[in-house]
XYZ file of C-alpha atoms in Angstrom:
578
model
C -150.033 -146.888 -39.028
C -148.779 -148.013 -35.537
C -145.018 -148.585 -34.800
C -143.919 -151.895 -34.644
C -143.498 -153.697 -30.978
C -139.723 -152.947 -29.717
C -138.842 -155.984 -27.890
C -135.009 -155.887 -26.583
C -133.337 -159.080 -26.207
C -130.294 -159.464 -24.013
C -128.844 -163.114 -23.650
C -125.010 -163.543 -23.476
C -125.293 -167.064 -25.809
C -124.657 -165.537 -29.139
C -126.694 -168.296 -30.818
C -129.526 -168.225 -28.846
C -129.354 -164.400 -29.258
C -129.321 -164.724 -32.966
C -132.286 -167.682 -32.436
C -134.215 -165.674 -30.702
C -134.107 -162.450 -32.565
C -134.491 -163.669 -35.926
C -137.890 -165.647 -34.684
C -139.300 -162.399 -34.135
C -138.111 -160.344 -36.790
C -139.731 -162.693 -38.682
C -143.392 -162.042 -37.163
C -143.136 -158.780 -37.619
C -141.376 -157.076 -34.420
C -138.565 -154.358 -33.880
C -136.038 -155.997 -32.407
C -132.684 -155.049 -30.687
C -130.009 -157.337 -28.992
C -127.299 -157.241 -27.266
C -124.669 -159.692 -25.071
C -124.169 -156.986 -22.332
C -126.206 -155.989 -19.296
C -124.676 -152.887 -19.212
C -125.306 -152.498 -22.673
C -128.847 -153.529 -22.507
C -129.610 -150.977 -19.728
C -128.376 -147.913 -21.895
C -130.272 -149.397 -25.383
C -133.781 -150.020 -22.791
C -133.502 -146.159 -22.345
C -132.585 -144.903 -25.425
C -135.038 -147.233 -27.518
C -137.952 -147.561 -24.787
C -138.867 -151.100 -25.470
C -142.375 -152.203 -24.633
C -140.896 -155.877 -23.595
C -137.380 -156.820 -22.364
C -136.391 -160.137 -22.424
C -133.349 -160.864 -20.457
C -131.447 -164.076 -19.216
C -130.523 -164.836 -15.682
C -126.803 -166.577 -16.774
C -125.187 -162.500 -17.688
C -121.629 -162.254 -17.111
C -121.806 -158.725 -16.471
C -124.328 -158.350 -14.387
C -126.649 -160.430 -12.305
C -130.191 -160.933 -13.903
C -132.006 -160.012 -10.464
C -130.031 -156.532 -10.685
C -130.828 -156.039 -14.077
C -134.194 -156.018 -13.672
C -134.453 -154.206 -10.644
C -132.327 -150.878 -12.080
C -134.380 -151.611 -14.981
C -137.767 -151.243 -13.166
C -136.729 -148.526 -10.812
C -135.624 -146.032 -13.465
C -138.317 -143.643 -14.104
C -138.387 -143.627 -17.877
C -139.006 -147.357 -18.189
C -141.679 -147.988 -15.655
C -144.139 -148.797 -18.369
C -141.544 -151.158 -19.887
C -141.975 -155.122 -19.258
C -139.318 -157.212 -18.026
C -139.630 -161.036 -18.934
C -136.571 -163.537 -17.553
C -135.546 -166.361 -20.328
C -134.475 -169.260 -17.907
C -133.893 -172.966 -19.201
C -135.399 -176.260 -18.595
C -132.120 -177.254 -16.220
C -133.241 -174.258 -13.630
C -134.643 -176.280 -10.895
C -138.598 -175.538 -10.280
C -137.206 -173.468 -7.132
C -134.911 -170.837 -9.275
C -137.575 -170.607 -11.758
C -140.035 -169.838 -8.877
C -137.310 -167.530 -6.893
C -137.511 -164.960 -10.112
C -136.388 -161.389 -9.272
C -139.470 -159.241 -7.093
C -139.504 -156.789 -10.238
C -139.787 -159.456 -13.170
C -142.960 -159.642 -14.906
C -142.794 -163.453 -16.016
C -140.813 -165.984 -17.003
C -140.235 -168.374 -20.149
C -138.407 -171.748 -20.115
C -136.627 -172.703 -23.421
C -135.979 -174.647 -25.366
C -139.889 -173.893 -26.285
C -141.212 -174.182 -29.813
C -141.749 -170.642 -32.009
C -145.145 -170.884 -32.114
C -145.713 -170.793 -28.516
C -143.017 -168.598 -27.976
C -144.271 -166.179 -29.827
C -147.890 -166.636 -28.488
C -146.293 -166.115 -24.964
C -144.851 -163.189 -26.320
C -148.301 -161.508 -27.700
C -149.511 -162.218 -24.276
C -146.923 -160.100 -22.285
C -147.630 -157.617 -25.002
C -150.791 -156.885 -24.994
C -150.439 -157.300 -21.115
C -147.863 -154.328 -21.368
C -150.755 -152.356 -23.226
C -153.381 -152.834 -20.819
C -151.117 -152.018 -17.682
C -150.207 -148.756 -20.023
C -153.682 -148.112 -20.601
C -154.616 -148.332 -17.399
C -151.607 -146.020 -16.038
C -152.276 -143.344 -18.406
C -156.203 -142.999 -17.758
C -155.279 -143.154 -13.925
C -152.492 -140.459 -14.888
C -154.789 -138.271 -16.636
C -157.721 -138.652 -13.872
C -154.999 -138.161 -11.091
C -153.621 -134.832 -13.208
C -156.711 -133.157 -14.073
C -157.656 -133.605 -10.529
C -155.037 -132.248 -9.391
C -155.078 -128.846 -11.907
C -158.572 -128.660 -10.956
C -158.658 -128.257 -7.898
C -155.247 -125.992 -6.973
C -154.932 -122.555 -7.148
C -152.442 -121.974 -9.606
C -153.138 -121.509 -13.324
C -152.472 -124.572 -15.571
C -152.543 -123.798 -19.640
C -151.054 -125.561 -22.572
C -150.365 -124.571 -26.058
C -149.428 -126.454 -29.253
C -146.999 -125.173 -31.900
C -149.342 -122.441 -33.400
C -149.999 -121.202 -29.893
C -153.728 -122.197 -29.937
C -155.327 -123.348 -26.539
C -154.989 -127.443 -25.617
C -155.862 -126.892 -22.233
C -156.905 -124.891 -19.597
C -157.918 -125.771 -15.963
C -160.667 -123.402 -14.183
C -157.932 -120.762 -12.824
C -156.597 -120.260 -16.136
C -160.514 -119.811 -17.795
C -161.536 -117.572 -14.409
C -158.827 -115.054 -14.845
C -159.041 -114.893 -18.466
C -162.923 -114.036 -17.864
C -161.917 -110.959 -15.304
C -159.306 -109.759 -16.922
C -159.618 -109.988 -20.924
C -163.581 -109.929 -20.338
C -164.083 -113.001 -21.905
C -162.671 -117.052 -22.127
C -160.894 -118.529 -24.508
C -161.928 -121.410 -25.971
C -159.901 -124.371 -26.925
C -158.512 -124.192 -30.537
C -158.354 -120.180 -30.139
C -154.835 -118.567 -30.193
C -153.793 -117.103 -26.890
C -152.197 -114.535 -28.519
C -155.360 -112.167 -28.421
C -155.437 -109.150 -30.359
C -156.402 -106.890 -27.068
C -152.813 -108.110 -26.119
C -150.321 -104.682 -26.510
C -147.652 -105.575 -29.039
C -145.126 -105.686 -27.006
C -146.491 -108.116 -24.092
C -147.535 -110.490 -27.188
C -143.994 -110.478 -28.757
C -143.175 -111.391 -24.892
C -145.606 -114.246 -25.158
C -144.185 -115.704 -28.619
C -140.621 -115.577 -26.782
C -141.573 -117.492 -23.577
C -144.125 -119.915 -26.037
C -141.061 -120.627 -28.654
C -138.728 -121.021 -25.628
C -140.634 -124.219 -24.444
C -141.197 -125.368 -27.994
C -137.754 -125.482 -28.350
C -137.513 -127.856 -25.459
C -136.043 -125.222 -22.849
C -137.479 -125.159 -19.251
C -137.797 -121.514 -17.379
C -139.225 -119.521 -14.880
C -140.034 -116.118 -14.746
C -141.848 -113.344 -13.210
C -144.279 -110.406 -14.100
C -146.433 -108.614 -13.107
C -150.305 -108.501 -14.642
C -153.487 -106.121 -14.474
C -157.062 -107.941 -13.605
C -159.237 -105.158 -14.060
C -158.246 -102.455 -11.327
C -155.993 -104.967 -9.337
C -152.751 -105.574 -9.986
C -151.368 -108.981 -9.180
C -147.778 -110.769 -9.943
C -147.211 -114.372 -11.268
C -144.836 -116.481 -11.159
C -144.609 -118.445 -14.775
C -142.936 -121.797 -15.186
C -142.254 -123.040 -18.846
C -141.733 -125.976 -19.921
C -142.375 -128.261 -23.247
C -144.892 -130.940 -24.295
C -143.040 -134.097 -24.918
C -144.591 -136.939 -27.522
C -142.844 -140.659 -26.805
C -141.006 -139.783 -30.101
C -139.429 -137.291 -27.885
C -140.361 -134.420 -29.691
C -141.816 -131.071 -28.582
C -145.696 -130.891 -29.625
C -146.859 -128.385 -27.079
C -145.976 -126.077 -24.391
C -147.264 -126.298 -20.308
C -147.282 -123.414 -18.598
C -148.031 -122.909 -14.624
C -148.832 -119.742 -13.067
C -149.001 -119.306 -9.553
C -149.615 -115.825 -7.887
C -147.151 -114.531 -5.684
C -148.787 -111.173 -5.085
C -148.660 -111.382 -1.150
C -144.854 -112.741 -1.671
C -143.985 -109.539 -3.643
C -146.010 -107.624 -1.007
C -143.892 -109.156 1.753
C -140.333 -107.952 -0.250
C -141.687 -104.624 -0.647
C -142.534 -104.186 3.203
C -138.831 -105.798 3.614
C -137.313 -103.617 1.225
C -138.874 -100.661 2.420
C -137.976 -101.260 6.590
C -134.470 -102.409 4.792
C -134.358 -98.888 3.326
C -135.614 -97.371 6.540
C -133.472 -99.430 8.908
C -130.222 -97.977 6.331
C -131.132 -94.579 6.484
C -131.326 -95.155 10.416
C -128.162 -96.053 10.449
C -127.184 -93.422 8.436
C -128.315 -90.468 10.641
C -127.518 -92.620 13.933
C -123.565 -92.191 12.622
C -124.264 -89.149 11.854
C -125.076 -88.132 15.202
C -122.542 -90.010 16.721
C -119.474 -87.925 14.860
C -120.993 -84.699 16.405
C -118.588 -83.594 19.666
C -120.562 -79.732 20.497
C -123.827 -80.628 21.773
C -125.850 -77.368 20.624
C -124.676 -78.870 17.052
C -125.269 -82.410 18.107
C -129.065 -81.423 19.221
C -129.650 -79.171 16.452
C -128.563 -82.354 14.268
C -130.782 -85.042 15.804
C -133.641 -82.726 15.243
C -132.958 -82.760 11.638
C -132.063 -86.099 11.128
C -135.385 -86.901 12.748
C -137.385 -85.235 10.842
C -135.551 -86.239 7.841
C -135.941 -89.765 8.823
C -139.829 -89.725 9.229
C -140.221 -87.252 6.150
C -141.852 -84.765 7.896
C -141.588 -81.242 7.752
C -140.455 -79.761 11.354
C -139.618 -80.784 14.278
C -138.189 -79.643 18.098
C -135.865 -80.813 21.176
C -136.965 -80.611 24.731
C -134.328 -81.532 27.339
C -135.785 -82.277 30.830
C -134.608 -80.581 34.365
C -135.586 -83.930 36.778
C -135.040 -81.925 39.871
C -137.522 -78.788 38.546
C -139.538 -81.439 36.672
C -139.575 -79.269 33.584
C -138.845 -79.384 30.110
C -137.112 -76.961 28.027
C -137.453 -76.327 23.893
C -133.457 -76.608 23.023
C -134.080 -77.017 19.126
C -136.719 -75.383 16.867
C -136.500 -76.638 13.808
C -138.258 -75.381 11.043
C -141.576 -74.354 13.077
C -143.550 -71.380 12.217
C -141.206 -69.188 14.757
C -138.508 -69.889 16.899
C -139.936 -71.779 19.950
C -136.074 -72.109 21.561
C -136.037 -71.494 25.481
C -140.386 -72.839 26.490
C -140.473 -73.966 29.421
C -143.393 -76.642 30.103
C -144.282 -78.156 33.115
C -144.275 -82.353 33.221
C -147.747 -83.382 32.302
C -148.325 -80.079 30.502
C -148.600 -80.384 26.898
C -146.994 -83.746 24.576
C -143.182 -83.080 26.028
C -144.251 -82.406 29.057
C -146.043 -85.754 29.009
C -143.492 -87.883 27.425
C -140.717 -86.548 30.176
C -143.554 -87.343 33.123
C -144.280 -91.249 31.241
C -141.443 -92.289 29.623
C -143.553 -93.265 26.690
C -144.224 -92.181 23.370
C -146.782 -90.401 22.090
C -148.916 -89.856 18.285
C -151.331 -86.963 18.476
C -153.279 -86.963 14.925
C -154.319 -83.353 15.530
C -152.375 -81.407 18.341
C -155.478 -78.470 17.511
C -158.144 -81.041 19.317
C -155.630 -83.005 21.483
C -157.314 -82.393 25.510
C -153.855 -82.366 26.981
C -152.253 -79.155 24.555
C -150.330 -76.452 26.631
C -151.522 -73.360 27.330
C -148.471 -71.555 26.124
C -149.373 -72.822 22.023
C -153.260 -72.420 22.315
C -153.043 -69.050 20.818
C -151.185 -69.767 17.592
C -151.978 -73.702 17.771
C -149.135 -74.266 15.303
C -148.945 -77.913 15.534
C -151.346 -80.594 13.756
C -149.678 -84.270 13.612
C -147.579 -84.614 16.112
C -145.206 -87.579 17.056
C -142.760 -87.445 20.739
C -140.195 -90.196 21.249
C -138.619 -90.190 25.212
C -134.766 -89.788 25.177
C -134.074 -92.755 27.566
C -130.615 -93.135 29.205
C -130.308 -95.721 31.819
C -133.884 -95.688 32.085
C -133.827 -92.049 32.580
C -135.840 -89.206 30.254
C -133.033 -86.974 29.594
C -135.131 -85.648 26.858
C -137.946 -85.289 24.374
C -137.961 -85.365 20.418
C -140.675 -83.838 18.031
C -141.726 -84.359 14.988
C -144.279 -82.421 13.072
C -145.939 -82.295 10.298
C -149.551 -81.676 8.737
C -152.750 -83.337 9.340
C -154.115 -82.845 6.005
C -151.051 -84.415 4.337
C -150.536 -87.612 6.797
C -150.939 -89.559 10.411
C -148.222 -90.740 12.009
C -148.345 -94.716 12.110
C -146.926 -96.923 14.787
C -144.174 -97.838 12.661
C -143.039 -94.542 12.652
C -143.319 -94.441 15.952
C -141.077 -97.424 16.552
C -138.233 -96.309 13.917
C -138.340 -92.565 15.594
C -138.029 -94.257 18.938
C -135.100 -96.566 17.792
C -133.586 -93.464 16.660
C -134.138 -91.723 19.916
C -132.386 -94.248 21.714
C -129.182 -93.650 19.547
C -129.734 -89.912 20.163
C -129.895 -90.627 23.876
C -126.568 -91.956 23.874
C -124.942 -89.834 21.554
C -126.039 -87.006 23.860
C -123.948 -88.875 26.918
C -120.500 -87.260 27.691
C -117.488 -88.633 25.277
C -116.815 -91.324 28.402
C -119.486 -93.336 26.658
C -118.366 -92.504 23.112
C -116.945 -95.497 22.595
C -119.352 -97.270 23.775
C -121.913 -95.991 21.086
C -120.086 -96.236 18.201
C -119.730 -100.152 19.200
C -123.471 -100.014 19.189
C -123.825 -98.413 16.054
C -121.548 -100.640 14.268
C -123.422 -103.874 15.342
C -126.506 -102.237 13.934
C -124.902 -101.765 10.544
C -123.775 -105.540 10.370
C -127.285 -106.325 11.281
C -129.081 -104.544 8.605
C -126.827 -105.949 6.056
C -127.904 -109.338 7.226
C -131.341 -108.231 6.976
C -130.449 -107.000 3.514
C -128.701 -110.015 2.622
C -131.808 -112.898 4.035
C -134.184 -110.585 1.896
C -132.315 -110.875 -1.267
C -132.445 -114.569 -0.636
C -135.772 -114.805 0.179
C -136.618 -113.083 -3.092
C -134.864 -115.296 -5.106
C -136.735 -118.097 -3.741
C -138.603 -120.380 -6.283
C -139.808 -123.858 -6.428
C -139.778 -125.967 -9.507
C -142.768 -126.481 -11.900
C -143.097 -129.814 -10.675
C -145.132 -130.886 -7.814
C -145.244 -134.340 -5.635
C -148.543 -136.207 -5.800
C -149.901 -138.910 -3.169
C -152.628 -140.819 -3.027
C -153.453 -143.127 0.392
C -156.151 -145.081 1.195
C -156.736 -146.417 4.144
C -153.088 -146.296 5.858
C -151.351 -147.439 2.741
C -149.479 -145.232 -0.125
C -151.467 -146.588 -3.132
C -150.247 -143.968 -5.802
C -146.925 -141.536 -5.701
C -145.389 -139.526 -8.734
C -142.076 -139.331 -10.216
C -141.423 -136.246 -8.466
C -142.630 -137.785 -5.407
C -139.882 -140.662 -5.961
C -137.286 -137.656 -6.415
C -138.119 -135.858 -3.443
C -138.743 -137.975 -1.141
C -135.781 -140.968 -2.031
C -137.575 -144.345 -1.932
C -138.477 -146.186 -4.991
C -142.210 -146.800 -6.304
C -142.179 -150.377 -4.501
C -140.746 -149.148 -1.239
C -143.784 -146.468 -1.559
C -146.402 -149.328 -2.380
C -144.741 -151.090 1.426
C -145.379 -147.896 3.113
C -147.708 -146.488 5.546
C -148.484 -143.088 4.627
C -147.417 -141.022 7.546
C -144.085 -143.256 7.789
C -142.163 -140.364 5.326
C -143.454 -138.176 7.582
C -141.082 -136.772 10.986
C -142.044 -137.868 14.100
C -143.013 -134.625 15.195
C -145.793 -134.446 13.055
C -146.787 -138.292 12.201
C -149.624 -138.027 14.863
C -151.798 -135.127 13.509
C -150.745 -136.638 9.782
C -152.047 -140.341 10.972
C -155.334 -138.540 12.454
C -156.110 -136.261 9.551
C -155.273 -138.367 7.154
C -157.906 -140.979 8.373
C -160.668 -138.989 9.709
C -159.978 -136.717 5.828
C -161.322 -140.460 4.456
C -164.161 -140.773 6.844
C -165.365 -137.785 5.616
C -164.894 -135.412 8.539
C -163.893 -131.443 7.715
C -160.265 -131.127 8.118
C -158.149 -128.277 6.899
C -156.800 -129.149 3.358
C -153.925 -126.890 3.107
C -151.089 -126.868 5.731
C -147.400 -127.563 6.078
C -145.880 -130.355 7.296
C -142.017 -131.688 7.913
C -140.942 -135.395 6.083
C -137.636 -137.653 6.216
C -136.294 -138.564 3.417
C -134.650 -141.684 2.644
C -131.324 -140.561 3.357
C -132.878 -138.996 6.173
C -132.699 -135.856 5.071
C -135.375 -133.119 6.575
C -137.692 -131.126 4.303
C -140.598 -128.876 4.718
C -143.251 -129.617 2.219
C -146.481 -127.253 1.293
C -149.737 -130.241 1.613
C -152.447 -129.898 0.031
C -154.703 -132.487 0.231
C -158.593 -133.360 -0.437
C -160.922 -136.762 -0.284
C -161.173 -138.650 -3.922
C -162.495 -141.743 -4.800
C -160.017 -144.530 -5.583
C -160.993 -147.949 -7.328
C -164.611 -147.060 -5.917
C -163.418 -146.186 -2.245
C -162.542 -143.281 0.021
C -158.611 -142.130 -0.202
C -157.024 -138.876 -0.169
C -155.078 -137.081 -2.791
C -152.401 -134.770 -2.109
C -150.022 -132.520 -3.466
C -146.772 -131.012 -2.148
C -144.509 -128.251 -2.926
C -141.029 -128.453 -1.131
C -140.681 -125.160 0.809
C -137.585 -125.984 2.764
C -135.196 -123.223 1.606
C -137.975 -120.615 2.261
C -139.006 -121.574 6.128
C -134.755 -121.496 6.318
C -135.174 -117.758 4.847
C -137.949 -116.806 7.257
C -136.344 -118.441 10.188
C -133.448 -116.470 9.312
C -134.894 -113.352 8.327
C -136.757 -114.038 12.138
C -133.539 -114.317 14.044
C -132.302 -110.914 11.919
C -135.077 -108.778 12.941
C -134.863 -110.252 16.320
C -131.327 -109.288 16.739
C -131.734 -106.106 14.988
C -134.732 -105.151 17.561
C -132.761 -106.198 20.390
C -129.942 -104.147 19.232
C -131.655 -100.595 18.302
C -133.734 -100.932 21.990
C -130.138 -100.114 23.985
């Protein structure tokens, strides 16, 4: 049986109040009254009536006001708002009726049309909710259909509602089969523990609760993480009948904190050995120490010092350093083998395999004790004072370019920690500023980690150069109410910097033309605030013509952490190259 009609009445004249609600009580309606605006307001959102019926004459507040808050508040945007005027309003304040009434009835009026005008706003109200919901659901499904994030929905036993073609594509690669709707999700390949997981995070948004999480999953021999946002079902009773959840794959993001954490890691234990160096006053000690901090850096195995004679243009081995024998006191010639060829360039050098390298000295061919190889110049004023090694074997790794760069950052330091104690000072100042910028770097990765967008994401629909359709969360993001929307070109929310290529896409996207659906694009809110938004957005048809639907995921706090985590590497680079 279907719930009675709530109609709410609000009319400061206590007996037309009474009047009026007892007329429809007695044909059968839910009614609720009350003399306040104010009041009305807070019963309209707690009760959800499918007509208001309010009078212009409110002490409280002005009937025009009333019926705009009423209109722009999200939760009653299905509700109708009907303005009881009287037969002494002139024909021009019955015609001036507020922009976001519905209609209008004149009293004194007899019942029985009263209440005929009253069916008709009703099953007016029904239509215009019928016709919102289908354009909901077609505007939803098209939107979980064509994304790449998972979209799945339970009900309270945990058995399948929904599932968009993500959700049914990964279940196929990684269980080996779909499930179908009406099946639980809660598969018995599932280990125990991950499904006890599942009931958790299920009974969590059954409860009501909304959460986000992350964790990582196995599709057949890849390994991918998700990020999960929870949330509950709710019926118009207000109670929880299902559970939504949204995964979206953040497999590159985690890929990106790993490579951060790791050169975060590598960056500290640079600093590390660089102040370890720099405490060092004896230089045999100070040599034989940058040797070993070098080759502990890298994780290699061995390693060597030359230091170069500019006026004999020679190099000499200061510091062998865990080598096959003692190589102390060779002399090479610049150009002759890798440190003779670092001292004569000034550049670095990776040799994958020293054994078939055409430049090897003649002094090593014999024994040939060195396979990967990797020199760093010791540069001081733009000077080689001197060469570093590091070695290690070819059958257990190759030197990358990274390595390259961190051992030539550290060779830098080593350069200047090698300088006489007049530029002591100097270097510790140096080494300092490096610390504070790794702990930036440390600090913009731990915020970029704990980046993460809501479950909720802003839909638009244009057509032609007019906003046609916007969600609630568009409303919320971008500031302007539904009716300021419907005024709206759609590249007006958009900054100026970008409302050219938005105007052009956006119209040639109708015409049909191939334009690139996914990109990222600046808008101005109301307030004129700035935010970065991730677009996505593809060709539909709307009411039987061309428009474009697209979605958007507010990514302002991340391009902050990347521009941030930019200017830290920047000024960490800048600061390791002295």
């Amino acid at each position: 049986m279907n719930a009675l009609p709530r109609i709410l009445v609000i009319d400061d004249d206590p007996e037309l109040l009474l009047e009026t609600s007892h007329c429809l009580q007695e044909s059968g309606y839910s009614v609720l009254g009350t003399a306040s605006g104010v009041e009305g307001l807070h019963m309209a959102v707690e009760h959800r009536p499918e007509l208001v019926l309010v009078t212009t004459t409110l002490s409280d507040i002005p009937g025009s006001e009333f019926c705009q808050r009423l209109k722009t508040n999200l939760n009653l945007f299905d509700s109708l708002c009907v303005v009881l005027s009287t037969q002494s309003s002139s024909f021009e304040d019955i015609t001036r009726l507020p922009p976001c009434a519905d209609g209008v009835i004149v009293r004194p009026i007899p019942n029985y049309e009263f209440l005929s005008r009253i069916e008709t706003f009703l099953r007016m109200q029904r239509y215009l909710l019928d016709q919102n919901t289908f354009q909901e659901q077609s505007i939803l499904t098209a939107v979980v259909e064509n994304t790449d994030t998972s979209v799945w929905a339970v009900d309270q036993r945990y058995r399948l509602l929904f599932a968009n073609s993500v959700f049914r594509e990964e279940n196929r690669t990684g269980l080996g089969r779909q499930i179908a709707l009406g099946e639980s999700v809660l598969l018995e390949a599932l280990p125990p523990t991950e499904r006890e997981e599942w009931i958790n995070y299920y009974d969590r948004a059954l409860q009501g609760e909304q959460f986000h999480f992350e964790r990582k999953r196995k599709y057949s021999a890849t390994t991918l993480w998700n990020e999960y946002h929870c949330g509950p079902i709710i019926s118009k009773d207000g109670y929880a009948i299902g559970a939504v959840i949204v995964a979206h794959n953040i497999t590159e993001r985690k890929q990106a904190e790993e490579v951060l954490q790791r050169r975060a890691e590598e960056l500290a234990a640079l600093q590390s050995n660089v102040l370890e160096i720099t405490v060092q006053h004896k230089l045999p000690d100070l040599l034989q120490t940058i040797v070993e901090r070098a080759v502990q850096l890298l994780g290699a195995k061995s390693g060597g010092l030359y230091l170069c004679d500019r006026e004999q243009r020679k190099v000499r081995c200061v510091v062998s350093y865990n080598t096959p024998r003692d190589f102390t006191g060779t002399v090479l010639d610049y150009g002759e083998g890798a440190a003779g060829t670092v001292a004569e360039t000034g550049e670095p050098l990776v040799v994958d395999d020293y054994r078939l390298w055409d430049k090897r000295a003649d002094v090593y061919e014999e024994e040939q004790p060195f396979t990967a190889l990797l020199c760093a110049p010791m540069l001081w004023q733009n000077r080689v004072t001197g060469v570093i090694h590091v070695l290690d074997d070819v059958e257990k790794r190759h030197f990358t370019e990274f390595d390259l760069a961190l051992l030539m950052q550290f060779a830098s330091h080593a350069a200047i920690a090698m300088e006489n104690t007049r530029l002591f000072e100097t270097a510790q100042k140096e080494i300092s500023e490096s610390k504070r910028v790794t702990e930036a770097l440390v600090e913009s990765e731990t915020w970029f980690r704990t980046l993460a967008d809501t479950t909720t994401t802003a839909i638009f629909i244009y057509q032609g150069e007019k906003i046609v359709y916007v969600n609630r969360v568009s409303v919320q993001l971008c500031g302007y109410t539904l009716e300021e929307f419907r005024n709206m070109r759609y590249w007006e929310i958009i900054h100026p910097d970008f409302q050219d290529l938005t105007r052009e896409r956006g119209l040639a996207r109708q015409e049909g033309a191939a334009i690139p659906e996914h990109y990222e694009v600046k808008i101005v809110r109301k307030d004129d605030q700035e935010r970065w938004l991730d677009f996505n957005a593809r060709q539909i048809r709307w009411h039987g013509q061309p428009a474009v639907i697209g979605t958007a995921f507010d990514i302002t706090e991340r391009k902050s952490a990347e521009e941030a985590l930019r200017q830290s590497e920047a000024r960490t680079r800048s600061i390791l190259r002295v």
